[in-house]
Short mmCIF file of C-alpha atoms in Angstrom, two decimals:
data_model
loop_
_atom_site.label_atom_id
_atom_site.label_comp_id
_atom_site.label_asym_id
_atom_site.label_seq_id
_atom_site.Cartn_x
_atom_site.Cartn_y
_atom_site.Cartn_z
CA UNK A 920 83.26 37.35 53.36
CA UNK A 921 82.02 34.87 50.73
CA UNK A 922 83.98 35.82 47.78
CA UNK A 923 81.84 33.67 45.61
CA UNK A 924 79.06 31.91 46.01
CA UNK A 925 81.47 28.75 44.86
CA UNK A 926 84.22 30.35 47.47
CA UNK A 927 84.14 29.07 51.22
CA UNK A 928 83.61 32.05 53.65
CA UNK A 929 86.83 34.22 54.76
CA UNK A 930 87.53 35.48 58.31
CA UNK A 931 88.49 39.11 57.70
CA UNK A 932 88.84 42.25 60.39
CA UNK A 933 88.50 45.96 60.35
CA UNK A 934 89.66 48.25 63.21
CA UNK A 935 88.98 51.70 64.22
CA UNK A 936 90.70 54.27 66.54
CA UNK A 937 89.92 56.52 68.79
CA UNK A 938 88.21 59.28 66.31
CA UNK A 939 89.39 58.20 63.56
CA UNK A 940 87.81 55.87 60.20
CA UNK A 941 87.35 51.83 60.26
CA UNK A 942 90.49 51.05 58.62
CA UNK A 943 90.46 48.58 55.52
CA UNK A 944 89.54 44.93 55.67
CA UNK A 945 92.06 42.37 56.58
CA UNK A 946 92.64 38.77 56.45
CA UNK A 947 92.27 36.87 60.08
CA UNK A 948 92.83 33.57 57.84
CA UNK A 949 91.43 32.64 54.22
CA UNK A 950 91.99 29.64 52.78
CA UNK A 951 90.04 26.12 51.11
CA UNK A 952 87.92 25.00 54.33
CA UNK A 953 84.25 26.84 55.74
CA UNK A 954 84.56 28.69 58.76
CA UNK A 955 81.42 30.53 60.58
CA UNK A 956 80.38 32.57 63.60
CA UNK A 957 83.58 34.55 64.60
CA UNK A 958 83.44 35.79 68.18
CA UNK A 959 86.22 38.94 69.22
CA UNK A 960 86.80 40.03 73.01
CA UNK A 961 89.45 42.56 73.48
CA UNK A 962 92.29 42.46 76.45
CA UNK A 963 92.96 45.56 78.33
CA UNK A 964 95.72 46.68 76.49
CA UNK A 965 93.93 46.68 73.24
CA UNK A 966 94.76 43.51 71.67
CA UNK A 967 92.07 41.09 70.64
CA UNK A 968 91.48 37.16 70.02
CA UNK A 969 89.13 36.31 67.30
CA UNK A 970 88.11 32.42 67.69
CA UNK A 971 85.49 30.81 64.98
CA UNK A 972 84.56 27.47 63.32
CA UNK A 973 85.79 26.00 60.79
CA UNK A 974 85.64 22.81 58.72
CA UNK A 975 88.53 20.55 58.21
CA UNK A 976 87.59 19.18 55.33
CA UNK A 977 87.24 20.64 52.19
CA UNK A 978 84.90 22.00 49.51
CA UNK A 979 85.57 18.96 47.86
CA UNK A 980 84.38 15.97 50.27
CA UNK A 981 80.83 16.61 49.09
CA UNK A 982 81.50 14.90 45.89
CA UNK A 983 81.94 11.86 48.07
CA UNK A 984 78.20 12.34 49.02
CA UNK A 985 78.55 12.39 52.95
CA UNK A 986 76.15 12.63 55.70
CA UNK A 987 75.55 15.56 57.04
CA UNK A 988 77.08 13.96 60.52
CA UNK A 989 80.04 12.91 58.85
CA UNK A 990 80.40 16.86 57.63
CA UNK A 991 79.81 18.09 60.97
CA UNK A 992 81.87 15.85 62.89
CA UNK A 993 84.96 17.78 61.09
CA UNK A 994 84.01 21.43 62.83
CA UNK A 995 86.65 22.66 64.65
CA UNK A 996 87.61 25.75 67.27
CA UNK A 997 90.31 28.05 65.75
CA UNK A 998 91.68 30.89 67.30
CA UNK A 999 94.42 33.88 66.06
CA UNK A 1000 95.59 36.59 68.48
CA UNK A 1001 95.44 40.71 67.01
CA UNK A 1002 98.42 42.67 68.67
CA UNK A 1003 97.51 45.68 66.90
CA UNK A 1004 99.28 45.26 63.22
CA UNK A 1005 98.69 42.02 62.86
CA UNK A 1006 96.73 38.65 63.18
CA UNK A 1007 98.65 35.54 64.40
CA UNK A 1008 98.33 32.85 62.28
CA UNK A 1009 95.31 30.28 63.31
CA UNK A 1010 95.31 27.58 65.76
CA UNK A 1011 93.18 25.02 66.46
CA UNK A 1012 91.75 24.25 70.41
CA UNK A 1013 89.79 20.88 69.46
CA UNK A 1014 93.03 19.47 67.99
CA UNK A 1015 92.09 15.56 67.72
CA UNK A 1016 93.08 12.18 66.88
CA UNK A 1017 92.16 11.27 63.02
CA UNK A 1018 89.24 8.92 63.49
CA UNK A 1019 87.36 9.85 66.73
CA UNK A 1020 86.99 13.32 65.10
CA UNK A 1021 83.66 14.80 67.40
CA UNK A 1022 81.94 18.26 65.89
CA UNK A 1023 82.06 21.40 67.73
CA UNK A 1024 79.84 24.84 67.43
CA UNK A 1025 79.62 27.95 68.05
CA UNK A 1026 82.27 29.64 70.68
CA UNK A 1027 82.51 32.50 72.85
CA UNK A 1028 85.85 34.41 74.00
CA UNK A 1029 85.81 36.38 77.25
CA UNK A 1030 88.93 38.12 78.97
CA UNK A 1031 89.96 38.67 82.36
CA UNK A 1032 89.71 42.74 83.37
CA UNK A 1033 92.95 42.43 83.89
CA UNK A 1034 93.91 40.44 80.47
CA UNK A 1035 96.02 37.65 81.84
CA UNK A 1036 93.09 35.28 81.72
CA UNK A 1037 90.65 34.31 79.06
CA UNK A 1038 88.60 32.04 78.47
CA UNK A 1039 86.85 29.65 74.76
CA UNK A 1040 83.72 27.68 75.99
CA UNK A 1041 81.60 25.63 72.89
CA UNK A 1042 79.21 23.45 72.91
CA UNK A 1043 81.27 19.60 71.49
CA UNK A 1044 79.60 16.65 70.42
CA UNK A 1045 80.46 14.22 72.39
CA UNK A 1046 79.15 11.28 69.91
CA UNK A 1047 80.22 9.92 66.89
CA UNK A 1048 76.41 10.82 65.50
CA UNK A 1049 76.53 14.25 65.06
CA UNK A 1050 73.02 14.66 65.13
CA UNK A 1051 72.27 12.85 68.27
CA UNK A 1052 71.58 15.64 70.78
CA UNK A 1053 72.40 13.81 73.64
CA UNK A 1054 76.50 14.11 72.52
CA UNK A 1055 76.15 17.78 73.20
CA UNK A 1056 78.42 19.02 76.19
CA UNK A 1057 79.91 21.90 77.30
CA UNK A 1058 83.56 22.78 76.90
CA UNK A 1059 85.95 25.24 77.90
CA UNK A 1060 89.67 25.98 77.17
CA UNK A 1061 91.84 28.31 79.76
CA UNK A 1062 94.52 30.97 77.62
CA UNK A 1063 96.56 31.56 81.25
CA UNK A 1064 99.79 34.15 79.92
CA UNK A 1065 99.27 33.58 76.71
CA UNK A 1066 99.11 29.50 76.66
CA UNK A 1067 96.43 28.04 75.76
CA UNK A 1068 95.09 24.73 77.57
CA UNK A 1069 93.81 22.27 76.49
CA UNK A 1070 89.52 21.46 75.50
CA UNK A 1071 87.80 20.06 78.57
CA UNK A 1072 84.69 19.42 79.08
CA UNK A 1073 82.44 21.15 81.63
CA UNK A 1074 79.03 19.25 81.92
CA UNK A 1075 78.57 15.44 81.48
CA UNK A 1076 75.30 13.65 81.15
CA UNK A 1077 72.48 12.82 78.49
CA UNK A 1078 70.71 16.62 77.76
CA UNK A 1079 71.53 18.92 75.42
CA UNK A 1080 73.84 21.35 75.99
CA UNK A 1081 73.99 23.80 73.82
CA UNK A 1082 74.33 28.56 73.19
CA UNK A 1083 77.09 29.06 75.23
CA UNK A 1084 77.65 32.50 76.88
CA UNK A 1085 80.21 33.80 79.42
CA UNK A 1086 82.15 36.62 81.01
CA UNK A 1087 84.56 37.67 83.84
CA UNK A 1088 83.14 39.47 86.56
CA UNK A 1089 86.35 39.78 88.36
CA UNK A 1090 90.77 39.34 87.19
CA UNK A 1091 90.21 35.50 87.68
CA UNK A 1092 86.28 34.75 88.30
CA UNK A 1093 84.26 33.87 85.04
CA UNK A 1094 80.45 33.01 84.58
CA UNK A 1095 78.66 30.77 81.60
CA UNK A 1096 75.61 30.48 80.92
CA UNK A 1097 74.08 27.66 78.51
CA UNK A 1098 70.55 26.46 77.73
CA UNK A 1099 69.98 22.69 78.55
CA UNK A 1100 67.59 20.70 76.68
CA UNK A 1101 66.21 18.17 79.52
CA UNK A 1102 65.47 15.10 77.27
CA UNK A 1103 67.35 16.62 73.91
CA UNK A 1104 64.35 16.39 71.50
CA UNK A 1105 63.82 20.05 70.17
CA UNK A 1106 60.30 19.15 69.56
CA UNK A 1107 59.39 19.45 73.33
CA UNK A 1108 61.00 22.86 74.29
CA UNK A 1109 58.68 22.77 77.32
CA UNK A 1110 61.71 21.52 79.70
CA UNK A 1111 64.65 23.64 78.31
CA UNK A 1112 66.07 25.24 81.11
CA UNK A 1113 68.80 28.31 81.54
CA UNK A 1114 71.72 26.67 82.93
CA UNK A 1115 75.06 28.62 84.97
CA UNK A 1116 78.56 27.81 86.02
CA UNK A 1117 81.12 29.76 88.01
CA UNK A 1118 85.32 29.64 87.53
CA UNK A 1119 86.43 30.19 90.91
CA UNK A 1120 89.90 30.99 89.14
CA UNK A 1121 90.73 27.19 89.14
CA UNK A 1122 87.94 24.77 88.39
CA UNK A 1123 84.38 25.11 87.24
CA UNK A 1124 81.55 24.91 89.61
CA UNK A 1125 78.76 22.99 89.25
CA UNK A 1126 76.34 23.71 87.08
CA UNK A 1127 73.24 24.76 88.44
CA UNK A 1128 69.98 26.20 87.00
CA UNK A 1129 68.62 29.29 86.53
CA UNK A 1130 65.20 28.67 85.29
CA UNK A 1131 62.85 25.97 86.31
CA UNK A 1132 59.64 26.50 84.14
CA UNK A 1133 57.64 24.91 81.22
CA UNK A 1134 58.21 27.91 79.45
CA UNK A 1135 60.45 28.15 76.14
CA UNK A 1136 63.81 29.57 76.67
CA UNK A 1137 65.98 30.37 74.11
CA UNK A 1138 67.59 33.39 73.51
CA UNK A 1139 70.65 34.14 76.32
CA UNK A 1140 72.82 37.02 77.14
CA UNK A 1141 75.08 37.96 79.81
CA UNK A 1142 76.87 41.21 81.06
CA UNK A 1143 78.80 41.66 84.26
CA UNK A 1144 79.68 45.09 85.75
CA UNK A 1145 83.51 46.10 85.66
CA UNK A 1146 83.80 45.63 89.86
CA UNK A 1147 82.33 42.52 90.16
#
């Protein structure tokens, strides 16, 4: 929500019980920092998890005339949980040391069928120049029994890996897909392919290609049957 043209967006939620109406909106996060791209996943017990991108610099940072790369470098991924009554205080998943900040992009959140495990996956630019697409890599953070793990890279190459989607197909096995731009040049889209990796319960398998053609792959969607 944007409360005014000069105010940063805020993260709000509204829930609807079975047979009921949507409740009034409640705040997930309201502060002076820019926020975008919220994603939500429900646990089997009815609680939920929200993730989003938040910039660590207040709007006054713009007055210092930063470059676009500098602005993006302070983007982080945040998470909050809803216990069916209130949202927890948001925490930053990508908690970097001052001076080594990197740009973190749109997250994906998905939860195992038994609710014991969850994953947050997103794209991070590991290069200091946030506009250098060759630094775009897929990262993840595992949620196990309510404990958030550290950010860990899944890919490491000079291609641009982006637009991550994920889901579980059993209580301990998950799948992610994403786009890989082989030469990291958006002006030559014929080398963009769809890649995937499977979570075995303890690690991500080496990425594999789903497509191999000269077409322009772009939008992704992923789903799994309940029994995998």
